[in-house]
Coordinates of N, CA and C in Angstrom, one line a residue:
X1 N 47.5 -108.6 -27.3 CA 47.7 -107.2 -26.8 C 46.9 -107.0 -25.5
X2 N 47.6 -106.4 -24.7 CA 47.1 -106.4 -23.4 C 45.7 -105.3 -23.6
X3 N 44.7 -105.1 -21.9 CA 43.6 -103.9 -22.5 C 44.5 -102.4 -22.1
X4 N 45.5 -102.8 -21.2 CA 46.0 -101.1 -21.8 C 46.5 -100.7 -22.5
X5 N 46.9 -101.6 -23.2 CA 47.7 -101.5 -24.9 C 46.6 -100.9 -25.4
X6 N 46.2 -101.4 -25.9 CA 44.7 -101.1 -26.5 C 43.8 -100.1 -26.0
X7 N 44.2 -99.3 -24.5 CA 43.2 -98.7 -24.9 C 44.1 -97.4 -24.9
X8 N 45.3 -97.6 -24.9 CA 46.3 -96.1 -24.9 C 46.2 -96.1 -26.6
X9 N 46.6 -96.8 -27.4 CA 46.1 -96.7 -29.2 C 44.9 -96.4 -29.2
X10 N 43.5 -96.4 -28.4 CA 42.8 -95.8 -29.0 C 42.6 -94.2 -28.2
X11 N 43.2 -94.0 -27.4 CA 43.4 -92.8 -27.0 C 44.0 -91.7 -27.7
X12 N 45.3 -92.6 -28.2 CA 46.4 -91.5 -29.4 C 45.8 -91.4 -30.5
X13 N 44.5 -92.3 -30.5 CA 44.2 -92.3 -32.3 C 43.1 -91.1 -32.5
X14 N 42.4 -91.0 -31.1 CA 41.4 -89.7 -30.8 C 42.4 -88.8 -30.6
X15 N 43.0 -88.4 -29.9 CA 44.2 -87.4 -30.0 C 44.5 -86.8 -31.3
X16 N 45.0 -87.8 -32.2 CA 45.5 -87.6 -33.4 C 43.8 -87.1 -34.7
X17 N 42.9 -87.3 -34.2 CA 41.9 -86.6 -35.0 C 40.9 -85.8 -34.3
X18 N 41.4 -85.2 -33.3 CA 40.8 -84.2 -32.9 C 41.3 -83.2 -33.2
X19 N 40.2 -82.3 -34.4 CA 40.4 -80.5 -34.1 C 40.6 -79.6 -33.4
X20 N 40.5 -80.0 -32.1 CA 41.0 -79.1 -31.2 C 42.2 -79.5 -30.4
X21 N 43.0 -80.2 -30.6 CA 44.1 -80.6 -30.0 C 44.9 -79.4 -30.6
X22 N 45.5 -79.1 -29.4 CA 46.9 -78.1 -29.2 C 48.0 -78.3 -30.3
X23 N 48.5 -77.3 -31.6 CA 49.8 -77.3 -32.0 C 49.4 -79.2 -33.2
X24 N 48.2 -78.7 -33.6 CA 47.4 -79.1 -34.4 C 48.0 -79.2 -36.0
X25 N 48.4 -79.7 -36.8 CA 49.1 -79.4 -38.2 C 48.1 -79.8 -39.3
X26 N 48.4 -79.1 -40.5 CA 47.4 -79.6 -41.6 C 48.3 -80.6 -42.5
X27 N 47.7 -80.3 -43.5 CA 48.1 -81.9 -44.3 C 49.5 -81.7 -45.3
X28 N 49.4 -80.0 -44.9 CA 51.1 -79.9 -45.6 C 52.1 -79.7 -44.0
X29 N 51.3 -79.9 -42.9 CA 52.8 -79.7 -41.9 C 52.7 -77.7 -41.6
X30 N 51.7 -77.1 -42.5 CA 52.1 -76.2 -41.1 C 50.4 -76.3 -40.6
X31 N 50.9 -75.5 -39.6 CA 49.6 -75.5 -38.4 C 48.3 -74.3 -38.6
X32 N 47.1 -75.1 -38.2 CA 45.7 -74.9 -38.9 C 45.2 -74.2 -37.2
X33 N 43.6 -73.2 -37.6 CA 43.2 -72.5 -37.3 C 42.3 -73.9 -36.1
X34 N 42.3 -73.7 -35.2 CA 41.3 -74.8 -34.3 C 40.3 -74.0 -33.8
X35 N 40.5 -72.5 -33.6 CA 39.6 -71.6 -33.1 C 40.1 -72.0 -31.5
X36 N 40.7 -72.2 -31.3 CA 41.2 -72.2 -29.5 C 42.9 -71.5 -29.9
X37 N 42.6 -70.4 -30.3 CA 44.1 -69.6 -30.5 C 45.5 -70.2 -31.3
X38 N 45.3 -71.2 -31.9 CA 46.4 -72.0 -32.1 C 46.3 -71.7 -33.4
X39 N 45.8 -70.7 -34.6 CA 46.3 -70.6 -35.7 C 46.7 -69.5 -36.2
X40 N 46.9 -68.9 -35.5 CA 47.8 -67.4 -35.7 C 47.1 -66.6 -35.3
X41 N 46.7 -65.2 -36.1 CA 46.6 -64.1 -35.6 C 44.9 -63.9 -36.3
X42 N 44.2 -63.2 -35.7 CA 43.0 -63.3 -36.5 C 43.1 -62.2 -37.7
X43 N 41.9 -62.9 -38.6 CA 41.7 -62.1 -39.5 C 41.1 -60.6 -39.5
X44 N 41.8 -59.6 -40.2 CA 41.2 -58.1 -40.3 C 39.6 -58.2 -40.3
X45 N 39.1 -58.7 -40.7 CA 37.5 -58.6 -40.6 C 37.0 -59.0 -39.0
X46 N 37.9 -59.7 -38.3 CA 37.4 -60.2 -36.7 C 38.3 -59.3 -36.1
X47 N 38.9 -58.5 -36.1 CA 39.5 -57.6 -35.2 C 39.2 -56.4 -35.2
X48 N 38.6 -55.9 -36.8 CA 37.7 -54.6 -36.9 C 36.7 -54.9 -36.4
X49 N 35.8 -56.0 -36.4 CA 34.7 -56.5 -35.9 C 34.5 -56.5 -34.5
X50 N 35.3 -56.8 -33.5 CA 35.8 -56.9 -32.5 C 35.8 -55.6 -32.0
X51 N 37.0 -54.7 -32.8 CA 37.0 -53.3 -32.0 C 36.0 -52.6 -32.1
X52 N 34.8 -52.7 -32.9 CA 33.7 -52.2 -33.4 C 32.2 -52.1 -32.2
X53 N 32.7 -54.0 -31.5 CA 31.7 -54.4 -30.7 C 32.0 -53.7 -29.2
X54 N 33.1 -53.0 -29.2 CA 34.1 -52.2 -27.5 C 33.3 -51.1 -28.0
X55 N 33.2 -50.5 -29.1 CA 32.6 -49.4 -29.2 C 31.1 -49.2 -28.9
X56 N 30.8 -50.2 -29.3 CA 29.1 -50.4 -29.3 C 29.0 -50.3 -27.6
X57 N 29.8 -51.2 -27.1 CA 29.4 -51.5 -25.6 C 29.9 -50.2 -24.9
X58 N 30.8 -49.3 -25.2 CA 31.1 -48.2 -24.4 C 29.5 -47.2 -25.2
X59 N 29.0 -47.2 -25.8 CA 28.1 -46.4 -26.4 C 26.8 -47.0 -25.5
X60 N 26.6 -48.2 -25.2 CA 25.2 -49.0 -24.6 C 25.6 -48.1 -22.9
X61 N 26.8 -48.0 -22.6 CA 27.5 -47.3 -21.2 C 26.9 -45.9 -21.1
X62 N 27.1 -45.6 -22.3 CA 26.4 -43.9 -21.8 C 25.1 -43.7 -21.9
X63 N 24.2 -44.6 -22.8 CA 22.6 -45.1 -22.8 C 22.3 -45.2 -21.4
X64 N 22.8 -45.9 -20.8 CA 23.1 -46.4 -19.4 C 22.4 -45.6 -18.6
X65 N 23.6 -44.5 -18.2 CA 23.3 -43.7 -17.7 C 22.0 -42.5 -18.2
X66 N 22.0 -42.1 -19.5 CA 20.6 -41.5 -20.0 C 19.6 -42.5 -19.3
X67 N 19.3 -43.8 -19.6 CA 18.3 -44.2 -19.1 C 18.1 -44.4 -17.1
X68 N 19.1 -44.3 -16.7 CA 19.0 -44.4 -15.1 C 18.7 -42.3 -14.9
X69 N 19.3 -41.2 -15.8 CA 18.8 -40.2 -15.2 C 17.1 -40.0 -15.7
X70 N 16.6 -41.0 -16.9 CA 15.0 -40.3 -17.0 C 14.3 -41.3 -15.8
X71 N 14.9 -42.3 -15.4 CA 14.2 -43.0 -14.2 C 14.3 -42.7 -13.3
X72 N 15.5 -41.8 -12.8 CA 15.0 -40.5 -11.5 C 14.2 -39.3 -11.5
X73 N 14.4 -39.4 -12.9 CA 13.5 -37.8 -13.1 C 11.7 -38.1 -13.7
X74 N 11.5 -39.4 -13.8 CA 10.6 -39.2 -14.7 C 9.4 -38.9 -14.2
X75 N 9.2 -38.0 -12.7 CA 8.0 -38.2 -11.7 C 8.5 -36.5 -11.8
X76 N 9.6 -36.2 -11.9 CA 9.6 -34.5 -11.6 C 9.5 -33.6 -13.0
X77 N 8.0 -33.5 -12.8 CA 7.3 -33.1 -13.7 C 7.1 -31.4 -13.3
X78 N 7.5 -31.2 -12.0 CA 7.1 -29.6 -11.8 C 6.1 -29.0 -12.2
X79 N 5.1 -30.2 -11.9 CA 3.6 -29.1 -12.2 C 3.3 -29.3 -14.0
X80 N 4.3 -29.3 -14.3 CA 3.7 -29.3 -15.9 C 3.5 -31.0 -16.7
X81 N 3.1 -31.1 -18.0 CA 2.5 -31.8 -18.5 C 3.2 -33.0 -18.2
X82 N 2.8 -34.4 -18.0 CA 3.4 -35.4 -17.9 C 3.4 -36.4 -19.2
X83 N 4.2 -37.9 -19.4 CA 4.0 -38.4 -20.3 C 2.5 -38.7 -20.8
X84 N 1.8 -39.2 -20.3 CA 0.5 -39.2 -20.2 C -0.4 -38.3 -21.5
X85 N 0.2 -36.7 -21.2 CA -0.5 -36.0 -22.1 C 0.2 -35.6 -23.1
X86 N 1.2 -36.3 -22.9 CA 2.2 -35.9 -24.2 C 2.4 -37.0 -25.3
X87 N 2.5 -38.1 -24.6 CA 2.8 -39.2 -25.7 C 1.9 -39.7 -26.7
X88 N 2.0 -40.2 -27.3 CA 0.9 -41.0 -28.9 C 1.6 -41.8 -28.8
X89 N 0.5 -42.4 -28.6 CA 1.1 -44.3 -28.8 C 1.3 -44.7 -29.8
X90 N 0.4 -44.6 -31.1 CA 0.1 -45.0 -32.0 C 1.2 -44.4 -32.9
X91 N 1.4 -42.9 -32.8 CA 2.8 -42.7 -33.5 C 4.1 -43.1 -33.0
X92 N 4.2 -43.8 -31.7 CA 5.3 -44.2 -31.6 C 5.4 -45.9 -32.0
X93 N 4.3 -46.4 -32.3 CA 3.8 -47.8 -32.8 C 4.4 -47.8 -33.9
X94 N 4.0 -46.7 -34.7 CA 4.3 -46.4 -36.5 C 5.9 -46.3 -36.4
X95 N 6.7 -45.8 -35.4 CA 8.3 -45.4 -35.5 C 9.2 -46.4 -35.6
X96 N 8.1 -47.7 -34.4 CA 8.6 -48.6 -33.8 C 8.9 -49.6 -35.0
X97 N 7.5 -49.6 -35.5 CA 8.1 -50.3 -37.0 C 8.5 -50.4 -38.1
X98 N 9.1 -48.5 -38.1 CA 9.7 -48.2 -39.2 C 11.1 -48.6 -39.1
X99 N 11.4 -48.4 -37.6 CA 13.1 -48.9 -37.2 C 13.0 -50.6 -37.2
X100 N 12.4 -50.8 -36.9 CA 12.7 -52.9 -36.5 C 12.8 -53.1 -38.2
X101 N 11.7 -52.5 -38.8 CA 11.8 -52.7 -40.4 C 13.0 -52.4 -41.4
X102 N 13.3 -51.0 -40.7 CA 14.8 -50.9 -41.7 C 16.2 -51.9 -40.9
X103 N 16.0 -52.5 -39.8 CA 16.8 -53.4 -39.4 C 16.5 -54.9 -40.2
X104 N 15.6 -55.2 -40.5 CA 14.7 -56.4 -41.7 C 15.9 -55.9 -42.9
X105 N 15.4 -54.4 -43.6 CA 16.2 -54.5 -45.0 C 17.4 -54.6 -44.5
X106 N 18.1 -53.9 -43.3 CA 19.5 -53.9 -43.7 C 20.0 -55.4 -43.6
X107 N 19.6 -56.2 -42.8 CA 19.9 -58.1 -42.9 C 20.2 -58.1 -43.9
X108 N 18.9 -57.8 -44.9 CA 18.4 -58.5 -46.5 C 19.8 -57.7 -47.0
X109 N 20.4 -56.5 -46.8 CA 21.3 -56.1 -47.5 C 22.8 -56.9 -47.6
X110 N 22.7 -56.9 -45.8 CA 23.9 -57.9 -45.7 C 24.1 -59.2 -46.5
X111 N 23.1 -59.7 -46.2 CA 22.9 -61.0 -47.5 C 23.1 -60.5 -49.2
X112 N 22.4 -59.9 -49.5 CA 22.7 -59.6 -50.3 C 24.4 -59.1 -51.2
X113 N 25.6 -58.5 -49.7 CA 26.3 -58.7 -50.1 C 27.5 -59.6 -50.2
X114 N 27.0 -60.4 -49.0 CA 27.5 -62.1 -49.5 C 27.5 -62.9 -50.8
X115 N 26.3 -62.4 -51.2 CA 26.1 -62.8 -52.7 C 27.3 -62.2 -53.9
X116 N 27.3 -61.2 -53.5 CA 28.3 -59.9 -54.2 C 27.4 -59.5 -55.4
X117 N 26.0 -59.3 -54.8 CA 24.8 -59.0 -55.8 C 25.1 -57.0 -55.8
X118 N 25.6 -56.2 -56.5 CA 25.6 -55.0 -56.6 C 24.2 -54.4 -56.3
X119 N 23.4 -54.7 -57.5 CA 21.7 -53.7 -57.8 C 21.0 -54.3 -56.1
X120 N 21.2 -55.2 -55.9 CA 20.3 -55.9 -54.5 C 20.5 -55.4 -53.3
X121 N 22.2 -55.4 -52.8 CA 22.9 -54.6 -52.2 C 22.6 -53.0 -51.9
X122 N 22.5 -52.1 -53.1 CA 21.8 -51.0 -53.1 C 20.5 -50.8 -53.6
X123 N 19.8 -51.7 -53.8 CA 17.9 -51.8 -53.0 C 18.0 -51.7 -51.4
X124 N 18.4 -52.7 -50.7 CA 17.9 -52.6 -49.6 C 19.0 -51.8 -48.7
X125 N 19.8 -51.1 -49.1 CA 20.2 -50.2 -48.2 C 19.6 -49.2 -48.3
X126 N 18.7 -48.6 -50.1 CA 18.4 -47.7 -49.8 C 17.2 -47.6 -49.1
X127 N 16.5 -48.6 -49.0 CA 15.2 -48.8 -48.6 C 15.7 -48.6 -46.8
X128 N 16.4 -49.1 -46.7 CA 16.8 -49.0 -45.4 C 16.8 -47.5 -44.7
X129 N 17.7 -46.9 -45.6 CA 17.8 -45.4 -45.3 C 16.5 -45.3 -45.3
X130 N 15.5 -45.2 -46.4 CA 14.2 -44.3 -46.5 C 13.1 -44.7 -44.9
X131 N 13.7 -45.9 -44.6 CA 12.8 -46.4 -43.3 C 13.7 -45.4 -42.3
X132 N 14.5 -45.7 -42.2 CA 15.3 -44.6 -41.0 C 15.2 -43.7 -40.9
X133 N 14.7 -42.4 -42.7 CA 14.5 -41.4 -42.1 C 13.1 -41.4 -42.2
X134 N 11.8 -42.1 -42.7 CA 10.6 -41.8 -42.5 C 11.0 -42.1 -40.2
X135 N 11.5 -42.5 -39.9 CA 11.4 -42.7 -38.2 C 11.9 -41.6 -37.5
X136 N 12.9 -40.9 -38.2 CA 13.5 -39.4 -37.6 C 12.7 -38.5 -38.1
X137 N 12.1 -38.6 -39.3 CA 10.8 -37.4 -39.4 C 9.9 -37.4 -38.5
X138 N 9.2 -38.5 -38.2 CA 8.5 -38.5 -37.0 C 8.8 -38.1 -35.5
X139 N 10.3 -38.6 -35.4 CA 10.6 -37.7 -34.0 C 10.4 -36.6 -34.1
X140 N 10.9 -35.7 -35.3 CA 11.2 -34.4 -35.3 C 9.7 -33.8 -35.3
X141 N 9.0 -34.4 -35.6 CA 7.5 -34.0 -35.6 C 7.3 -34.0 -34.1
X142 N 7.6 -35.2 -33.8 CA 7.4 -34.6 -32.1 C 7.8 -33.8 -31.0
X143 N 8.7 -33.9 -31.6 CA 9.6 -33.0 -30.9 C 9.4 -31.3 -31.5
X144 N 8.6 -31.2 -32.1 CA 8.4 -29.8 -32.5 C 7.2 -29.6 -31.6
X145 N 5.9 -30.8 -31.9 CA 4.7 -30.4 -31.8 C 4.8 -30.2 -30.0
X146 N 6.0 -30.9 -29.4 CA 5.8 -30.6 -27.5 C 6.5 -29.3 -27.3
X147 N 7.8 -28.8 -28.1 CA 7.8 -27.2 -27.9 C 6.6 -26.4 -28.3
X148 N 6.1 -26.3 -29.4 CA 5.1 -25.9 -29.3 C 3.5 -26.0 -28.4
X149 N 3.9 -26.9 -27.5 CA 2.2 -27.0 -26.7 C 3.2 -26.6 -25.6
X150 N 4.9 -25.6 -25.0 CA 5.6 -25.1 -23.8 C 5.9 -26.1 -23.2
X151 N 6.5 -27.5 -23.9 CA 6.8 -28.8 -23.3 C 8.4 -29.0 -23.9
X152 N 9.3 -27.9 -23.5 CA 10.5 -28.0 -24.4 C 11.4 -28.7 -23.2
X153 N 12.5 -28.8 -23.6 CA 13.5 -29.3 -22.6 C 13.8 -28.8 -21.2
X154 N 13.0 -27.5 -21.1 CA 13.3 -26.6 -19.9 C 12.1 -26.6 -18.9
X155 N 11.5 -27.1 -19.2 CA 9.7 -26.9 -18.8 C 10.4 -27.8 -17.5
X156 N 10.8 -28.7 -17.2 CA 10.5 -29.7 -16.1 C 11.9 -30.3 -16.7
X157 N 12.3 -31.2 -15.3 CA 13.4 -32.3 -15.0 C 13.0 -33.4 -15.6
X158 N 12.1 -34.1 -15.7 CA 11.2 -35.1 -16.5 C 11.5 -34.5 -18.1
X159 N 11.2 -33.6 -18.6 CA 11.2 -33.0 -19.5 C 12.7 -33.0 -20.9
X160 N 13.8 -32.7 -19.3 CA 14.8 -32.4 -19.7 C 15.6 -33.7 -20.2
X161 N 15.2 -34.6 -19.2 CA 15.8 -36.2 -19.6 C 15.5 -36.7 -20.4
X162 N 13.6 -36.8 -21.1 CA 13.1 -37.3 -22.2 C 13.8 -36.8 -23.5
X163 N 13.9 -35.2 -23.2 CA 14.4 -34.7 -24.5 C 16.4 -35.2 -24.7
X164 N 16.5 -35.2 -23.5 CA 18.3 -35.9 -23.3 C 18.7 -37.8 -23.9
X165 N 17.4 -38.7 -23.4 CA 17.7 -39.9 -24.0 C 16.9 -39.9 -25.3
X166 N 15.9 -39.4 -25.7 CA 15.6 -39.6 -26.6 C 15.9 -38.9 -28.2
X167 N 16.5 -37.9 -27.6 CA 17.4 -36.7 -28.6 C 18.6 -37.8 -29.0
X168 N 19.1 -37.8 -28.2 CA 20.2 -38.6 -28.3 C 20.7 -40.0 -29.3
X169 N 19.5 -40.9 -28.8 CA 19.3 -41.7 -29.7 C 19.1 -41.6 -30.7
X170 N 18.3 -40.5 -31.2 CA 17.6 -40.0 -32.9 C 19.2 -39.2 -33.5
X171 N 19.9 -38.5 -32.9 CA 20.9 -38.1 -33.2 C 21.9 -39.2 -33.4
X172 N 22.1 -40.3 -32.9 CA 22.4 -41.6 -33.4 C 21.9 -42.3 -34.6
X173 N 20.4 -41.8 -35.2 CA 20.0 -42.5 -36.2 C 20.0 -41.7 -37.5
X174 N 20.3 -40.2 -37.0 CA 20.7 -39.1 -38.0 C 22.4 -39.2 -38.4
X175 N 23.3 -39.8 -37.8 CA 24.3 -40.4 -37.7 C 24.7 -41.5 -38.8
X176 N 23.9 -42.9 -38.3 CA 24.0 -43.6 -39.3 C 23.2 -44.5 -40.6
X177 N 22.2 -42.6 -40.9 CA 22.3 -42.3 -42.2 C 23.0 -41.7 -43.0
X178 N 23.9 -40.6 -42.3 CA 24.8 -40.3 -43.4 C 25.9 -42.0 -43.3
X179 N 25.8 -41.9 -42.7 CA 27.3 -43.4 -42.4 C 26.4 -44.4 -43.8
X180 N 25.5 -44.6 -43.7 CA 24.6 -45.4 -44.5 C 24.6 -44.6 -46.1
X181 N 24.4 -43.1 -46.3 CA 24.9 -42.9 -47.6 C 26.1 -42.6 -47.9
X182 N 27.0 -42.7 -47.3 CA 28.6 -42.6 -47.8 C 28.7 -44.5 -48.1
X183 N 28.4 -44.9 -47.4 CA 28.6 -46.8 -47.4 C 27.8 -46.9 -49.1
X184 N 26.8 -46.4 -49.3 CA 26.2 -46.6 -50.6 C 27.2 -46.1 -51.6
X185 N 27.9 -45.1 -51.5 CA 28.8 -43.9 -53.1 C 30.1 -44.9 -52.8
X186 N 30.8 -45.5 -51.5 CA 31.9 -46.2 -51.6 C 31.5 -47.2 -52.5
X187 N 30.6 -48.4 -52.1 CA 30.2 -49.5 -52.5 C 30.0 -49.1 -54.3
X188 N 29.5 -48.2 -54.3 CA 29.2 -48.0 -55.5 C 30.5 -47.7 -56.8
X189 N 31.2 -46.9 -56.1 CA 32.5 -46.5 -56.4 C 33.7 -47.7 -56.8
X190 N 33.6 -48.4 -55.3 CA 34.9 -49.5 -55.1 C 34.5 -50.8 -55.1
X191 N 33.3 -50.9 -54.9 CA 33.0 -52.3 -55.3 C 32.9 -53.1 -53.8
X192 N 32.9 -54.7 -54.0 CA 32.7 -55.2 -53.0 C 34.2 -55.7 -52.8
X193 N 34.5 -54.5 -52.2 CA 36.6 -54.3 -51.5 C 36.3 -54.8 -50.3
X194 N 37.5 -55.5 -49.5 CA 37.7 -56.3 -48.3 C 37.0 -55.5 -47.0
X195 N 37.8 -53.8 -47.2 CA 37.9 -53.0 -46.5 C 35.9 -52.2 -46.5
X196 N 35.6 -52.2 -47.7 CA 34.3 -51.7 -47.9 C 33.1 -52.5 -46.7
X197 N 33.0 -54.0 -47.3 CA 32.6 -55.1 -46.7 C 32.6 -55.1 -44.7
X198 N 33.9 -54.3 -44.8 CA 34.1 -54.4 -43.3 C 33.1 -53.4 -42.7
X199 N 33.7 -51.9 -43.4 CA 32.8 -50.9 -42.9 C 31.1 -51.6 -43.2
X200 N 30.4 -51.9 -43.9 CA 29.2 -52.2 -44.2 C 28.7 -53.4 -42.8
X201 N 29.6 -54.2 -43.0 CA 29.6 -55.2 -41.6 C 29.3 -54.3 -40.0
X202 N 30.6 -53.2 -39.6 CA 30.4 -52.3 -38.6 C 28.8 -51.6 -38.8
X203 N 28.5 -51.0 -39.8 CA 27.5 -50.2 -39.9 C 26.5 -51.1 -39.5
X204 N 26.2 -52.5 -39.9 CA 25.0 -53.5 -39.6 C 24.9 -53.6 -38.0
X205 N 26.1 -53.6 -37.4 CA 25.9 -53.8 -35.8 C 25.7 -52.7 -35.2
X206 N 26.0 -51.3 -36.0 CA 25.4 -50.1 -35.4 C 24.2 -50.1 -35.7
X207 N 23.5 -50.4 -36.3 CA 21.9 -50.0 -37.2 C 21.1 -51.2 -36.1
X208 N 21.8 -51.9 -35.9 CA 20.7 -53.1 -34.8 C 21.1 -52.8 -33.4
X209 N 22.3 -52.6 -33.3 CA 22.3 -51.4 -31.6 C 21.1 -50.7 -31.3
X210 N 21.0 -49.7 -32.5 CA 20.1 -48.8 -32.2 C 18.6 -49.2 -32.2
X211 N 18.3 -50.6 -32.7 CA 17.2 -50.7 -32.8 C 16.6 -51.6 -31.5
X212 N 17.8 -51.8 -30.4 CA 17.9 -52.9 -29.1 C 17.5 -51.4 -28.2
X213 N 18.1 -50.7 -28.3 CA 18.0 -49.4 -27.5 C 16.8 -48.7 -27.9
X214 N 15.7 -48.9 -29.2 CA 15.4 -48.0 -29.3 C 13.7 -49.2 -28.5
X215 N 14.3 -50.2 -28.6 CA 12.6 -50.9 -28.1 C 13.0 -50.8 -26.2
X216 N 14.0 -50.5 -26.1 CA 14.0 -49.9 -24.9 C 13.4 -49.0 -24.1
X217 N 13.9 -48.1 -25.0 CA 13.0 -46.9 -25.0 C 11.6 -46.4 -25.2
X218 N 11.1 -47.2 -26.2 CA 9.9 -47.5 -26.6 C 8.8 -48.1 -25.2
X219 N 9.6 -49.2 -24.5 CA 9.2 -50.2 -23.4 C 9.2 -49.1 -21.7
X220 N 9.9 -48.5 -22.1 CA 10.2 -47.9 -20.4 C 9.9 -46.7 -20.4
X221 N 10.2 -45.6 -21.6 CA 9.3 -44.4 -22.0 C 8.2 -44.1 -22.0
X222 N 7.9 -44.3 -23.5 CA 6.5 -44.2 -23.9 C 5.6 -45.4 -23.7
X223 N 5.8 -46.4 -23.3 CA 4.2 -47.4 -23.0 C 4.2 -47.3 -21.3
X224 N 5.6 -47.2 -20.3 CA 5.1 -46.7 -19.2 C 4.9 -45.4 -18.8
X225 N 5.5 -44.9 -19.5 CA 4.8 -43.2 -19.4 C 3.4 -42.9 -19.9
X226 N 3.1 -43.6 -20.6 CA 1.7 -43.4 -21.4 C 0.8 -43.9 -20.3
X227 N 1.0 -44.8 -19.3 CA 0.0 -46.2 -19.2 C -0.3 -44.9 -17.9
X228 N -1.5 -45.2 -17.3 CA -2.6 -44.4 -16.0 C -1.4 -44.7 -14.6

């Protein structure tokens, strides 16, 4: 056998067991998933997934913009109180790790329903909720205590933006707590359904969205607004 005999058979033979080769067949003759488009149409859980992740990115779009108008504004203070005398570090320390933490349980929840563990499943989502709203009680605490010292949304341009991105976001986390107790009474209700699983999957990439945006905020807000 000549060497280009030989090396064209070992070329077809790699051809013929490569996974990713084009129009690829399984072992009954029809054609297998290679992940390079060649096995049909994707599954309902990667296309809800998918349309879920367009949402998220049109949502990080208008963050966007909240965070470029408090970075114009965050010096026009009009004479009145600036971050400096408004912020607490320490309670936004405590927020900080109430949200990163209920992103911890909700993981543990996800896992949990890979398992198709029911009681486990709803442990750590409720625990999840209880950390999300011990973190919205605290805003609202704050957000009380700066109207009351005449630091409301109207006081200053500075003012108006802080209460605009960071309103916003908490109104996102007041959001998907109820989204988090209806996911609890379905699950509870229907079990671990294809369709349930999905929504619970969407809700996990909302609840960590918010927790990418919220150390943002945390980073560019309150530790540079705080700092001399």
């Amino acid at each position: 056998m000549s060497d280009h005999a030989f090396t064209s058979d070992i070329s077809a033979d790699r051809q013929t067991r490569n996974p990713y080769r084009l129009n690829r067949t399984g072992s009954h003759g029809a054609r297998s998933a290679t992940g390079h488009g060649q096995g049909g149409p994707a599954s309902k859980f990667v296309t809800v997934a998918y349309g879920f992740w367009i949402f998220l990115l049109s949502d990080i779009i208008m963050f966007s913009a909240f965070f470029a108008a408090y970075a114009v504004l965050a010096k026009a203070t009009a004479g009145g109180p600036t971050g400096k005398d408004l912020f607490e570090p320490t309670r936004v320390a405590v927020q900080t790790g109430l949200l990163l933490s209920s992103s911890f349980t909700g993981g543990l929840a996800t896992l949990a329903s890979h398992r198709r563990s029911m009681a486990a499943t709803q442990f750590w989502l409720l625990i999840t909720g209880l950390l999300g709203a011990a973190f919205l009680l605290l805003e609202v605490q704050e957000f009380a205590a700066m109207a009351g010292e005449q630091a409301g949304p109207s006081r200053s341009a500075f003012l108006s933006a802080f209460f605009a991105l960071v309103g916003c976001h908490g109104t996102h986390v007041a959001l998907g707590l109820l989204w988090l107790g209806t996911m609890m009474a379905q699950l509870w209700v229907k079990g671990f359904r294809p369709d349930i699983l999905r929504r619970l999957h969407c809700f996990g990439l909302f609840w960590h969205a918010l927790d990418i945006i919220w150390v943002a905020i945390f980073t560019l807000v309150y530790l540079l607004g705080a700092s001399p």
